[in-house]
PDB file of C-alpha atoms in Angstrom:
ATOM      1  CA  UNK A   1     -19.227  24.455 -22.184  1.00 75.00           C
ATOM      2  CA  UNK A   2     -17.465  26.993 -24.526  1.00 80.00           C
ATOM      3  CA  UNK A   3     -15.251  24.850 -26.547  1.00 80.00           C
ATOM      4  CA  UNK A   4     -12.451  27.277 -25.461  1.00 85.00           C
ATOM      5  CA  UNK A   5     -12.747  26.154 -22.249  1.00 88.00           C
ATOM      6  CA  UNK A   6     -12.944  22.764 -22.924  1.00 87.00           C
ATOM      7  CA  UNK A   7      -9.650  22.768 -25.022  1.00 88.00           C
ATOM      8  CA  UNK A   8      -8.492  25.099 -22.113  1.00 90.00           C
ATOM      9  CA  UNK A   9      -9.234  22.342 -19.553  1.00 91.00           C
ATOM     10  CA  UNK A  10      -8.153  19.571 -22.052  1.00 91.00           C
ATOM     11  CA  UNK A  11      -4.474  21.052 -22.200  1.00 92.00           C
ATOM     12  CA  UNK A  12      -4.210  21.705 -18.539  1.00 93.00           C
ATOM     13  CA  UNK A  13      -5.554  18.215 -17.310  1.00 92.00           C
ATOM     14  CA  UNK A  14      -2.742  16.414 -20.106  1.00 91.00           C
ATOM     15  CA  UNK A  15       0.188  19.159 -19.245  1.00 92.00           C
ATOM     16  CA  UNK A  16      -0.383  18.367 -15.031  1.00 93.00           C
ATOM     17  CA  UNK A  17      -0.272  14.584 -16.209  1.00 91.00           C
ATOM     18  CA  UNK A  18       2.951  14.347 -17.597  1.00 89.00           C
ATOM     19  CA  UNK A  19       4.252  17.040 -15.200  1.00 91.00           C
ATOM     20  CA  UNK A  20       3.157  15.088 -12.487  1.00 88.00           C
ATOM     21  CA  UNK A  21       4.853  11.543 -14.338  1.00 86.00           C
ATOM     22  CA  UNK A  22       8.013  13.903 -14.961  1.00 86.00           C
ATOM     23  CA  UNK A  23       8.280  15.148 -11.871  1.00 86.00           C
ATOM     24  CA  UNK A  24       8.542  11.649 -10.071  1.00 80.00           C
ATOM     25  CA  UNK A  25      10.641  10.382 -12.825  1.00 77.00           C
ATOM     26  CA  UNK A  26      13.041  12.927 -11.464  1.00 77.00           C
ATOM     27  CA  UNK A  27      13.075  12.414  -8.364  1.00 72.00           C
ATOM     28  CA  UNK A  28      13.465   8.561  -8.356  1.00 62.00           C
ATOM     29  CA  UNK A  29      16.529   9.582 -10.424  1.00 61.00           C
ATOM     30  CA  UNK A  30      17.805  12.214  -8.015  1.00 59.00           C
ATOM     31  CA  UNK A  31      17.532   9.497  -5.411  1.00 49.00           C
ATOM     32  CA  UNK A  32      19.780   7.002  -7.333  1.00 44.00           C
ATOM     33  CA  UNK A  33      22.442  10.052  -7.922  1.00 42.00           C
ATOM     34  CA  UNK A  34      22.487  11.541  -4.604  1.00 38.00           C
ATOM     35  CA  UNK A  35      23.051   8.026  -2.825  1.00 34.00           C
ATOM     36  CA  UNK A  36      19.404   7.727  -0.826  1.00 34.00           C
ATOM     37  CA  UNK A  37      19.449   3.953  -2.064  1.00 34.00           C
ATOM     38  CA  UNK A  38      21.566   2.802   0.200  1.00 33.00           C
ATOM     39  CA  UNK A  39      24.667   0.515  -0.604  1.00 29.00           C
ATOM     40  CA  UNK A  40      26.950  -2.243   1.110  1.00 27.00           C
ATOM     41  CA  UNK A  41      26.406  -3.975   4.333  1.00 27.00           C
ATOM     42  CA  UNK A  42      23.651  -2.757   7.396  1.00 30.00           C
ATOM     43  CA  UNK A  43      22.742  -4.568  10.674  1.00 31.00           C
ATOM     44  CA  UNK A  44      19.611  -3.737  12.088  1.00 32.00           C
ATOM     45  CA  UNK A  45      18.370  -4.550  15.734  1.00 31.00           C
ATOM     46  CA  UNK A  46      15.694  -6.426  16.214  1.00 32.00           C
ATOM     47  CA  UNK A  47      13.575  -6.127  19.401  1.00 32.00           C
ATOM     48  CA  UNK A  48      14.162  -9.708  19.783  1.00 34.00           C
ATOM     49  CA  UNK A  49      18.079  -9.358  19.655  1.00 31.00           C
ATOM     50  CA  UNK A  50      18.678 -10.766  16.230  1.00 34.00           C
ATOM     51  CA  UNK A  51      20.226  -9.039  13.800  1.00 35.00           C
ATOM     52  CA  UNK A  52      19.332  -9.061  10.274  1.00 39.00           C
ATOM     53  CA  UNK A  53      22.208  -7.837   7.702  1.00 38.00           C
ATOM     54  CA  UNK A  54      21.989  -7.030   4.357  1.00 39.00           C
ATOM     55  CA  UNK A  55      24.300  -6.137   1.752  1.00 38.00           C
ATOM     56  CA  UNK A  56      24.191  -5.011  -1.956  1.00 35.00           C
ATOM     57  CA  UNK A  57      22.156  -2.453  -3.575  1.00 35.00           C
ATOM     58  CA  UNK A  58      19.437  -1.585  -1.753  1.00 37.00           C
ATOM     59  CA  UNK A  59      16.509  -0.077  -3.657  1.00 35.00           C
ATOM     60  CA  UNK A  60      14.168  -2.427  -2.657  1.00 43.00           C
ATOM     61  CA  UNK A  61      14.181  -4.280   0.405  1.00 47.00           C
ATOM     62  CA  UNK A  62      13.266  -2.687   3.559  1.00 46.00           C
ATOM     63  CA  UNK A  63      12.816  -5.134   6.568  1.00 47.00           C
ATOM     64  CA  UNK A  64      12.934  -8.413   6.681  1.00 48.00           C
ATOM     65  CA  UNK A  65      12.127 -10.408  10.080  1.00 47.00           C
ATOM     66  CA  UNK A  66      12.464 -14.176  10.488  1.00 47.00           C
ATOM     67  CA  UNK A  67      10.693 -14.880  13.888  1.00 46.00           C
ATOM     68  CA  UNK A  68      10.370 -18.206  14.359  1.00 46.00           C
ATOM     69  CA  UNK A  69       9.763 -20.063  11.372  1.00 47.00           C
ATOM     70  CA  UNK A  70       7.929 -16.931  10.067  1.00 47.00           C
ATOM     71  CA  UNK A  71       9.838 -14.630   7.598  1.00 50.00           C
ATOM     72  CA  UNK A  72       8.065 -11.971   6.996  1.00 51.00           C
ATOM     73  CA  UNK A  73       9.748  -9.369   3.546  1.00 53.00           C
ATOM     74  CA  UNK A  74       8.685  -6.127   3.743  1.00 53.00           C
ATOM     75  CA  UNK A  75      10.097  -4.087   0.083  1.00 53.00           C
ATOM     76  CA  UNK A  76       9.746  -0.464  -0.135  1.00 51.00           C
ATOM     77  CA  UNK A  77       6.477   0.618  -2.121  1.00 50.00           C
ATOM     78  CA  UNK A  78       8.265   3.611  -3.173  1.00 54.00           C
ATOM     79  CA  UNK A  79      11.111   1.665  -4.809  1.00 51.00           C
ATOM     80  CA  UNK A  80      11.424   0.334  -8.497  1.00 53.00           C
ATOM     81  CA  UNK A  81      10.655  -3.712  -8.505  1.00 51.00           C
ATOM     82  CA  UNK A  82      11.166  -5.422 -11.710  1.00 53.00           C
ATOM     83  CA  UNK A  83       7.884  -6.839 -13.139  1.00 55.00           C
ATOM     84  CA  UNK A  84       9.007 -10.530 -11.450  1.00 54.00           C
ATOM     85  CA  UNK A  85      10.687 -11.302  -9.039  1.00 53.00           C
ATOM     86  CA  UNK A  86      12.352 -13.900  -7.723  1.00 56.00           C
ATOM     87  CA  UNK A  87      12.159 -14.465  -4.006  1.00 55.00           C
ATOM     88  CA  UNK A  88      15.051 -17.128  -2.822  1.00 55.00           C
ATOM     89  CA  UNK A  89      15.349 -18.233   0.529  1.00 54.00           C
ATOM     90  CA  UNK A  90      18.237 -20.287   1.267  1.00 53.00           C
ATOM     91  CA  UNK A  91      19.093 -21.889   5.009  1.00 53.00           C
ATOM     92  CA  UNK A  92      23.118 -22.542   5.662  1.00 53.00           C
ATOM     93  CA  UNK A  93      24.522 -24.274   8.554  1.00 51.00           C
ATOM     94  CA  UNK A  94      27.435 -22.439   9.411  1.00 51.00           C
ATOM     95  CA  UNK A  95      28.227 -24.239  12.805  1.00 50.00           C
ATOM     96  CA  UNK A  96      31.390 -26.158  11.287  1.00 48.00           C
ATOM     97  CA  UNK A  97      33.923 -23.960   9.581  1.00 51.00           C
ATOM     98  CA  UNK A  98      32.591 -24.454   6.334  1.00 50.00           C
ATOM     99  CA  UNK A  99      29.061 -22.641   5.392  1.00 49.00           C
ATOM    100  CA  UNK A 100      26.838 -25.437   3.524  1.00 52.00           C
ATOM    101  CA  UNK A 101      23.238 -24.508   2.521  1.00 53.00           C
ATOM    102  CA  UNK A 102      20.797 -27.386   3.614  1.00 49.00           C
ATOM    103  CA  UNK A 103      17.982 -25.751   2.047  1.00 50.00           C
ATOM    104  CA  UNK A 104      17.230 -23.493  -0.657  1.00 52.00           C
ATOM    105  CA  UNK A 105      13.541 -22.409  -2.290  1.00 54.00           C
ATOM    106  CA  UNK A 106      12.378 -20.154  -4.959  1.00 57.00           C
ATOM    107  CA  UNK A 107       9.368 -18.595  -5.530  1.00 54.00           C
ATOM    108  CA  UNK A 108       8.480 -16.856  -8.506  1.00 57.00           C
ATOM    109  CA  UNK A 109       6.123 -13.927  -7.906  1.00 53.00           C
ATOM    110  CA  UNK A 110       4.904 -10.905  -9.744  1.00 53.00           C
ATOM    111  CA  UNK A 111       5.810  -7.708  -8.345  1.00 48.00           C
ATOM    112  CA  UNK A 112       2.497  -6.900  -6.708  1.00 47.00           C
ATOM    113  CA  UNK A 113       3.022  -9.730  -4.539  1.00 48.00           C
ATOM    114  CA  UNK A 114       6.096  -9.395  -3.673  1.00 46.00           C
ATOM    115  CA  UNK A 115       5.438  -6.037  -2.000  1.00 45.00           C
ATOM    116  CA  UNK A 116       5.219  -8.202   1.199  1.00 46.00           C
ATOM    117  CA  UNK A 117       5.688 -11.232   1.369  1.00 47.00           C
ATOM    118  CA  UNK A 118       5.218 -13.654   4.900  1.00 48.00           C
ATOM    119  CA  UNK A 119       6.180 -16.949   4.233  1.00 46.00           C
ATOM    120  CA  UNK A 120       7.181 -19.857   6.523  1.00 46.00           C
ATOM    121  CA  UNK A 121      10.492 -21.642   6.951  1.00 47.00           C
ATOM    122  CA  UNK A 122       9.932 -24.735   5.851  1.00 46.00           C
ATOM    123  CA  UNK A 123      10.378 -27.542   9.127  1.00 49.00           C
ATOM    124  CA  UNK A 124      13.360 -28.901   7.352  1.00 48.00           C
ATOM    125  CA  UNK A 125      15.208 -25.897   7.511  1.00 46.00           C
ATOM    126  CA  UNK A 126      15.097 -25.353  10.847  1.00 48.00           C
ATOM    127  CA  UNK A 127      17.073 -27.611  13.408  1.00 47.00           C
ATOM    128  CA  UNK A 128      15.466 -29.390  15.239  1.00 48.00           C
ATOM    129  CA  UNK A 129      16.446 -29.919  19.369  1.00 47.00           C
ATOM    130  CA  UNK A 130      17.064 -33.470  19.083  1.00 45.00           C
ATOM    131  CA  UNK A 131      19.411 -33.179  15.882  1.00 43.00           C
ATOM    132  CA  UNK A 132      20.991 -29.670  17.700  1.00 42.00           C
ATOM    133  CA  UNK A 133      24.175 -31.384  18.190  1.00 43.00           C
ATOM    134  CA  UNK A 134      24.599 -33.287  15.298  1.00 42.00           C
ATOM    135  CA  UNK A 135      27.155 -32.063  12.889  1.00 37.00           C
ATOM    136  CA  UNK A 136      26.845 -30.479  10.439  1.00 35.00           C
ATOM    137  CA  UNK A 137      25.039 -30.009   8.415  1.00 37.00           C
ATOM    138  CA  UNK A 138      22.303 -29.859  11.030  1.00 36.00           C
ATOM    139  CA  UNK A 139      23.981 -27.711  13.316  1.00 36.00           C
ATOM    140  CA  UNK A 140      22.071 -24.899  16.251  1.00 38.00           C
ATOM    141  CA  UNK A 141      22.573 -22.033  14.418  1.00 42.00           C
ATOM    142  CA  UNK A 142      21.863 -20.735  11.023  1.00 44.00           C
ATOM    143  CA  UNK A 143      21.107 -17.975   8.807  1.00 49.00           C
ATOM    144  CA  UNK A 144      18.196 -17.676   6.371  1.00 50.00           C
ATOM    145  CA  UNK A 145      19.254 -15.941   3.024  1.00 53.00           C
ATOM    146  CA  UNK A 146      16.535 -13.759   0.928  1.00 53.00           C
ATOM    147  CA  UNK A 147      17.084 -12.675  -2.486  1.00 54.00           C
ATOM    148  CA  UNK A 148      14.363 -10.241  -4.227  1.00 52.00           C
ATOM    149  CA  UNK A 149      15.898 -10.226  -7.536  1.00 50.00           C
ATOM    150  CA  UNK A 150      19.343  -8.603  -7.132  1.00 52.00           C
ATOM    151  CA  UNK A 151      19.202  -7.690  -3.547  1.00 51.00           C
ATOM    152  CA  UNK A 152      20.387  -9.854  -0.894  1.00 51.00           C
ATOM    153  CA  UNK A 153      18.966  -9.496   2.813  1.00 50.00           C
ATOM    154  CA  UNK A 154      20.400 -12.347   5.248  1.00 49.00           C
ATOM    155  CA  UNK A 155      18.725 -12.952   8.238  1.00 48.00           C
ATOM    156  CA  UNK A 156      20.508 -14.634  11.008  1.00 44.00           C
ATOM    157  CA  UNK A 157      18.555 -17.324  12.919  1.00 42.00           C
ATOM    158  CA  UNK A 158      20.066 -18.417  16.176  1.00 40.00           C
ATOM    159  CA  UNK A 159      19.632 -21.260  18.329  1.00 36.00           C
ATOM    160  CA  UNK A 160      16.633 -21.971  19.204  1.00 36.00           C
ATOM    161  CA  UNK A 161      14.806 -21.166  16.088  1.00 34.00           C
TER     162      UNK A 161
ATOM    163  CA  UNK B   1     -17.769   9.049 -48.839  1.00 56.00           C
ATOM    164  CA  UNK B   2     -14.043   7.745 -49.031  1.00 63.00           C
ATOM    165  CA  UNK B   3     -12.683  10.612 -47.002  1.00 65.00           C
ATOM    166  CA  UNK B   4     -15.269  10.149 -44.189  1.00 67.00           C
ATOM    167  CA  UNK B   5     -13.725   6.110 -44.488  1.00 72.00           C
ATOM    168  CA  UNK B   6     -10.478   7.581 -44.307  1.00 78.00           C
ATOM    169  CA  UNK B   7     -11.134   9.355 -41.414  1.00 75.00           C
ATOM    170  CA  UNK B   8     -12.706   6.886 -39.495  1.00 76.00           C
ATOM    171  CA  UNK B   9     -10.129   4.628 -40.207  1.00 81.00           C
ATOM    172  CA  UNK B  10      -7.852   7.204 -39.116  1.00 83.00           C
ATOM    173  CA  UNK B  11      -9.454   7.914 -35.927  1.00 81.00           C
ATOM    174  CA  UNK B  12      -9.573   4.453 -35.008  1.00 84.00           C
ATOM    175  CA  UNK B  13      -5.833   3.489 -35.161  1.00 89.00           C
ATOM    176  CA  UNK B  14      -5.633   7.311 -33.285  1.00 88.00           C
ATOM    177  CA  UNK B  15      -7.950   5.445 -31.296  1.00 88.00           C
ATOM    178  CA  UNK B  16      -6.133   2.410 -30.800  1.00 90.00           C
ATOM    179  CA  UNK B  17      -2.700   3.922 -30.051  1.00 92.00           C
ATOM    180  CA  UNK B  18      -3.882   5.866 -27.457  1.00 90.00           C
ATOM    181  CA  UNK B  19      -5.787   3.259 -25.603  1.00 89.00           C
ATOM    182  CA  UNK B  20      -2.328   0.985 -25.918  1.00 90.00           C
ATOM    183  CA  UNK B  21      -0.679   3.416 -24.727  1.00 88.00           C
ATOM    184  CA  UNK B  22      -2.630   4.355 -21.735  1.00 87.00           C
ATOM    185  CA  UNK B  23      -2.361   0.370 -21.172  1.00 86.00           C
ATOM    186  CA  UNK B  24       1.015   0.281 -21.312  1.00 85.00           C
ATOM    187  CA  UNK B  25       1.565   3.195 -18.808  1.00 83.00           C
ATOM    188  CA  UNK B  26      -0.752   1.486 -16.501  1.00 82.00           C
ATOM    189  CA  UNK B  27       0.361  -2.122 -16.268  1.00 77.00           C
ATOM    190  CA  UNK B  28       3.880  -2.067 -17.937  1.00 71.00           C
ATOM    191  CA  UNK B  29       5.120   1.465 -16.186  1.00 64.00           C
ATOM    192  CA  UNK B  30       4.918   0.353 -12.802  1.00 56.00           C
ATOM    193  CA  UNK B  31       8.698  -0.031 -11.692  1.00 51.00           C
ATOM    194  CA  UNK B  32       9.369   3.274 -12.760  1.00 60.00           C
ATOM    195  CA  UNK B  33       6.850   6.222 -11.239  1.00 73.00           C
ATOM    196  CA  UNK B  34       4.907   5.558  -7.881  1.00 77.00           C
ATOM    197  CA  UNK B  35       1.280   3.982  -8.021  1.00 80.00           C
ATOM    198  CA  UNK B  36      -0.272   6.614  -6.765  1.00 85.00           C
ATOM    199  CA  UNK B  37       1.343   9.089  -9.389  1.00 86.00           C
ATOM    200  CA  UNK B  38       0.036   6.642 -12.005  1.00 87.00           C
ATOM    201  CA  UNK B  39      -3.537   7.083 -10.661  1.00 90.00           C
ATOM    202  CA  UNK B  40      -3.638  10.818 -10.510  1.00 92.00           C
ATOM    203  CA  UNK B  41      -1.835  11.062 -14.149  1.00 92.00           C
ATOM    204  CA  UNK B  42      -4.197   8.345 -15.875  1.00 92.00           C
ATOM    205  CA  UNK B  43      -7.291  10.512 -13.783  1.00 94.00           C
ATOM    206  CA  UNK B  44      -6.103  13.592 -15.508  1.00 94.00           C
ATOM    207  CA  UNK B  45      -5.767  12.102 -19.313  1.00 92.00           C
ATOM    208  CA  UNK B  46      -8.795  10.439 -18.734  1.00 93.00           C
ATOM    209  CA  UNK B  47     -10.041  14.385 -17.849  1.00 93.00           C
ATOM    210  CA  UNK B  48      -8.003  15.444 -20.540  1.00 94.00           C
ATOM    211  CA  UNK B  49      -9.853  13.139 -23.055  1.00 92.00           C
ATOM    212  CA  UNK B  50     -13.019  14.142 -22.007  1.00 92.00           C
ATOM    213  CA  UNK B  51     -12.304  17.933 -22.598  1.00 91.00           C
ATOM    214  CA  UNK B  52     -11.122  17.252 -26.235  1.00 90.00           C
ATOM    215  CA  UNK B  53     -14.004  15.608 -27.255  1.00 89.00           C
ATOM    216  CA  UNK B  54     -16.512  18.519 -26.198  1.00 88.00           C
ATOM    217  CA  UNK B  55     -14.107  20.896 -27.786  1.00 88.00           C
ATOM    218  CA  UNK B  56     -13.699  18.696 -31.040  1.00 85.00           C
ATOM    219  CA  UNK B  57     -17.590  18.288 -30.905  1.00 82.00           C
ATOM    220  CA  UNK B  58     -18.126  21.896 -31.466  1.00 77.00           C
ATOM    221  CA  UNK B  59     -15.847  21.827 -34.661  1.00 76.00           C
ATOM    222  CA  UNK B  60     -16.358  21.157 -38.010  1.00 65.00           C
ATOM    223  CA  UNK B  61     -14.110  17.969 -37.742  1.00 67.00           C
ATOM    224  CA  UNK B  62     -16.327  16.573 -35.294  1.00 64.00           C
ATOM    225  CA  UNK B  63     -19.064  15.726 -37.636  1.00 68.00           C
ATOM    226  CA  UNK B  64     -20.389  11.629 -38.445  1.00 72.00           C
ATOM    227  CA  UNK B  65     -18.346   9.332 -40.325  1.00 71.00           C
ATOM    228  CA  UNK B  66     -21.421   7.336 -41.478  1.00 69.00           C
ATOM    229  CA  UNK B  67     -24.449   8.636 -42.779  1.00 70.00           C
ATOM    230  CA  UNK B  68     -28.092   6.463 -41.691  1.00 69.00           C
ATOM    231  CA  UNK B  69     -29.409   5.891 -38.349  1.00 72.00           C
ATOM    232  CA  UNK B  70     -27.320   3.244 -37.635  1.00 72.00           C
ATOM    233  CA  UNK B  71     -24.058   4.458 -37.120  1.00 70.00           C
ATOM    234  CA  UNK B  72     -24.911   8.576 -36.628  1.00 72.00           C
ATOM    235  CA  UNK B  73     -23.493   8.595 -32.949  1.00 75.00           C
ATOM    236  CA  UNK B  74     -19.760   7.482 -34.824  1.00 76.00           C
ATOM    237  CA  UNK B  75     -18.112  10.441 -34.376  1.00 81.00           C
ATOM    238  CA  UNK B  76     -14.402  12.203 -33.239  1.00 82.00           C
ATOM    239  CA  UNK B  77     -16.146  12.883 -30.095  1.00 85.00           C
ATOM    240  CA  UNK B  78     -17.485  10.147 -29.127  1.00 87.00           C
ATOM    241  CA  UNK B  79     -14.097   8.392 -29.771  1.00 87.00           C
ATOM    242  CA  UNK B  80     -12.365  10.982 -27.476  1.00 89.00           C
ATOM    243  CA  UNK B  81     -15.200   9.656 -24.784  1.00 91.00           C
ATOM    244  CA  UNK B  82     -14.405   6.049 -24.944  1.00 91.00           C
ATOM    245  CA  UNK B  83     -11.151   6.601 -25.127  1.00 92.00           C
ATOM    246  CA  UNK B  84     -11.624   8.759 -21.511  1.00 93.00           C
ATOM    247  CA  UNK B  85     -13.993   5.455 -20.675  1.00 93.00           C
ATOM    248  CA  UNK B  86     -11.030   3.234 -21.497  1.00 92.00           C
ATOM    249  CA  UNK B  87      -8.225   5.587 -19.213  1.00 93.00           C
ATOM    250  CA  UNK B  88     -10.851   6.103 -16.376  1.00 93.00           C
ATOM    251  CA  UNK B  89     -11.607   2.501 -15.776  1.00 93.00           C
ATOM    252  CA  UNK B  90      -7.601   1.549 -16.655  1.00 91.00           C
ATOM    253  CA  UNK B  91      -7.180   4.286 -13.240  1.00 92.00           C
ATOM    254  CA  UNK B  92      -9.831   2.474 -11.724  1.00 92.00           C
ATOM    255  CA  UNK B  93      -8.087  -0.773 -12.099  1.00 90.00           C
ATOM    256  CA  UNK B  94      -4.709   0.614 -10.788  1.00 87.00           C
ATOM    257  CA  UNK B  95      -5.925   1.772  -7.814  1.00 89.00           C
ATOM    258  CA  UNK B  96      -7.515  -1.392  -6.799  1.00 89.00           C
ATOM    259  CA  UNK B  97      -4.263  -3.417  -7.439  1.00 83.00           C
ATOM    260  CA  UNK B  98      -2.251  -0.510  -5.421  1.00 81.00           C
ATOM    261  CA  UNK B  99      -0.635  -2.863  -2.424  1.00 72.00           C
ATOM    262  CA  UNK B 100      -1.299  -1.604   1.014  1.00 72.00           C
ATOM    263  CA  UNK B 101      -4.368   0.378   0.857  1.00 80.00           C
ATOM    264  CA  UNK B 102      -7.053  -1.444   2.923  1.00 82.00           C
ATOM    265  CA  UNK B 103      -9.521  -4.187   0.562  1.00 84.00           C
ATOM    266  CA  UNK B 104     -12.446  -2.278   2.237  1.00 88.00           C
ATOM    267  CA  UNK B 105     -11.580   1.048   1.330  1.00 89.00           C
ATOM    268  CA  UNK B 106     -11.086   0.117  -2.243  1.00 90.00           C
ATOM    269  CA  UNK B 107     -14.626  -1.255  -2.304  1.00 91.00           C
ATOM    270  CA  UNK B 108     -16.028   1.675  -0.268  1.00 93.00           C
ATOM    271  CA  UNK B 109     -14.075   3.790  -3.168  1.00 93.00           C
ATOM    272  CA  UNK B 110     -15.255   2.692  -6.047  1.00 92.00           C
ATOM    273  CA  UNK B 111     -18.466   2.359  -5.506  1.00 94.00           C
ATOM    274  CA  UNK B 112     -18.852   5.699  -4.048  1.00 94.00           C
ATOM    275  CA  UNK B 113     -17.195   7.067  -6.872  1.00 93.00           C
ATOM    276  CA  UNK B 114     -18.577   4.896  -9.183  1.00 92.00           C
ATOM    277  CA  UNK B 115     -22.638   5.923  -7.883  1.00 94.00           C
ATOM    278  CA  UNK B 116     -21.407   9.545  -7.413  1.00 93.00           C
ATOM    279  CA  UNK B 117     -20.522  10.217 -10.802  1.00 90.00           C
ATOM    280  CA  UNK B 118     -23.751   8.329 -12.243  1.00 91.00           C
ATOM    281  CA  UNK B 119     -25.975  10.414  -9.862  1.00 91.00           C
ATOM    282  CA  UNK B 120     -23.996  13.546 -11.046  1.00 89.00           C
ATOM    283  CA  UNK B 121     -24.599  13.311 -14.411  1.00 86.00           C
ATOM    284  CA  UNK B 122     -28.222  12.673 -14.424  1.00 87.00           C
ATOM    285  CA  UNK B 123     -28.823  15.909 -11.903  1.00 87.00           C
ATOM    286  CA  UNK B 124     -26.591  18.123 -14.080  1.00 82.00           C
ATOM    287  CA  UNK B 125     -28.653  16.446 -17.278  1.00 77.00           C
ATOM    288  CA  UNK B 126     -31.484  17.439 -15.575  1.00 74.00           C
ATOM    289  CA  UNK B 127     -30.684  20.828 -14.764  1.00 74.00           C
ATOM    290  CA  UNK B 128     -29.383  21.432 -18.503  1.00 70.00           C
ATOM    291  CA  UNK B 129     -32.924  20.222 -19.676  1.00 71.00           C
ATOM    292  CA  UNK B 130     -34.793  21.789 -17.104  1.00 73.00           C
ATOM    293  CA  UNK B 131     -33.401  25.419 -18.485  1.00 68.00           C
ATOM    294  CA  UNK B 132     -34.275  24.630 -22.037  1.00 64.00           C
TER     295      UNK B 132
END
């Protein structure tokens, strides 16, 4: 190979790599400007009739499903993560008029991991039939709270569950 | 003799910054561009690398720093290789630790690639030699 060429080649292959790097470094940005991360509250409809709601910035967090005692945290590949994050699940009675959270764990995780995460509700979260009409804090109903690092997604877990 | 230790000294913090910073992009960059960006842009400057050191062989920079037997092969070029080594297998690494692409594929993947550019060399070796 001339070496011509090969400084040619060189100069091509480096300029597409940091075209390539600039070019997604753009458009991450343009989708933080033009509003494509979505903000504030959403509800979306599970097949299974339960809603899951989320609020705050949303870069991150796409879906998450508690079915059962199986949460299962999808996040967004496409969407900046920090290099940890902190996954926090918190379970709060809200059956009296007060909200009071009988249950609250952290997990520590890189960000590879926390691409998607399926955990399980720990048993003592969940209310169990023969304490379902004790009061609170052990009341029916419930919602499961998931942080990943800034963003919030609450999961609402009804009777039964 | 001191300016050929100069420039090998030279060349190897050149060396050395490089290869940090192709680590850094790789495994501290991740938040910021898409995985799969990452992997073509670290396959191109590993390209890139490549390139430079057949052009710099052909120059009169790309001569040994050492004279002897020993440590002839030390030269520009040959840094400009392993410093392509270094970016192809920090790509190589990146794409196996991209989340949601199936374990089996990665495997299939890189060995494929990993036999195919072995077997590619020799036969194009061979084919240079073969004309001589």
């Amino acid at each position: 190979m001339q070496p011509r060429t090969a400084l040619t080649l060189a100069l091509v292959a480096g300029g597409l790599a940091v075209g390539l790097v600039a070019a997604d470094l753009a458009w991450t940005l343009t989708a933080q400007v033009d509003g494509r991360t979505e903000t504030g509250w959403q509800t979306v409809t599970r097949s299974d009739d339960r809603s899951v709601y989320e609020h705050g910035p949303r870069p991150v967090v796409e879906e998450c499903l508690v079915v059962d005692r199986d949460a299962r945290l999808v996040v967004d590949n496409d969407k900046p993560l920090p290099d940890t994050v902190e996954v926090f699940v918190g379970f709060y009675n809200q059956t009296s008029d007060r909200q009071e959270r009988i249950l609250e764990a952290t997990w520590s995780l890189s960000a590879f991991e926390v691409r998607e995460v399926v955990f399980r509700v720990p048993s003592a979260a969940i209310p169990s039939d023969d304490r379902a009409d004790d009061q609170p804090p052990y009341g029916k109903t419930g919602h499961l709270e998931v942080r990943v690092g800034d963003h919030y997604v609450t999961a609402c877990v009804e009777e039964g569950s | 003799m001191a300016e050929k230790t100069l420039q090998g000294a030279l060349t190897f913090l050149g060396f050395a910054i490089a290869i940090l910073g192709v680590l850094y992009f790789s495994f501290e960059f991740i938040p910021e561009v898409s995985e799969w960006t990452q992997l073509a842009a670290l396959i191109l400057l590993a390209l890139a690398y490549a390139f430079i050191g057949v052009w710099i062989k052909e120059t009169v920079v790309g001569g040994p720093f050492f004279e002897g037997d020993k440590l002839h092969w030390l030269r520009p070029a040959v840094v400009m290789y392993l410093l392509a080594l270094g970016t192809g297998i920090a790509a190589t690494i990146r794409f196996l630790t991209i989340p949601g692409v199936d374990r089996n594929l990665k495997v299939l993947v890189t060995i494929v690639v990993g036999v195919g550019i072995i077997v590619f060399v020799a036969m194009t070796m061979k084919r240079k030699e073969s004309k001589e």
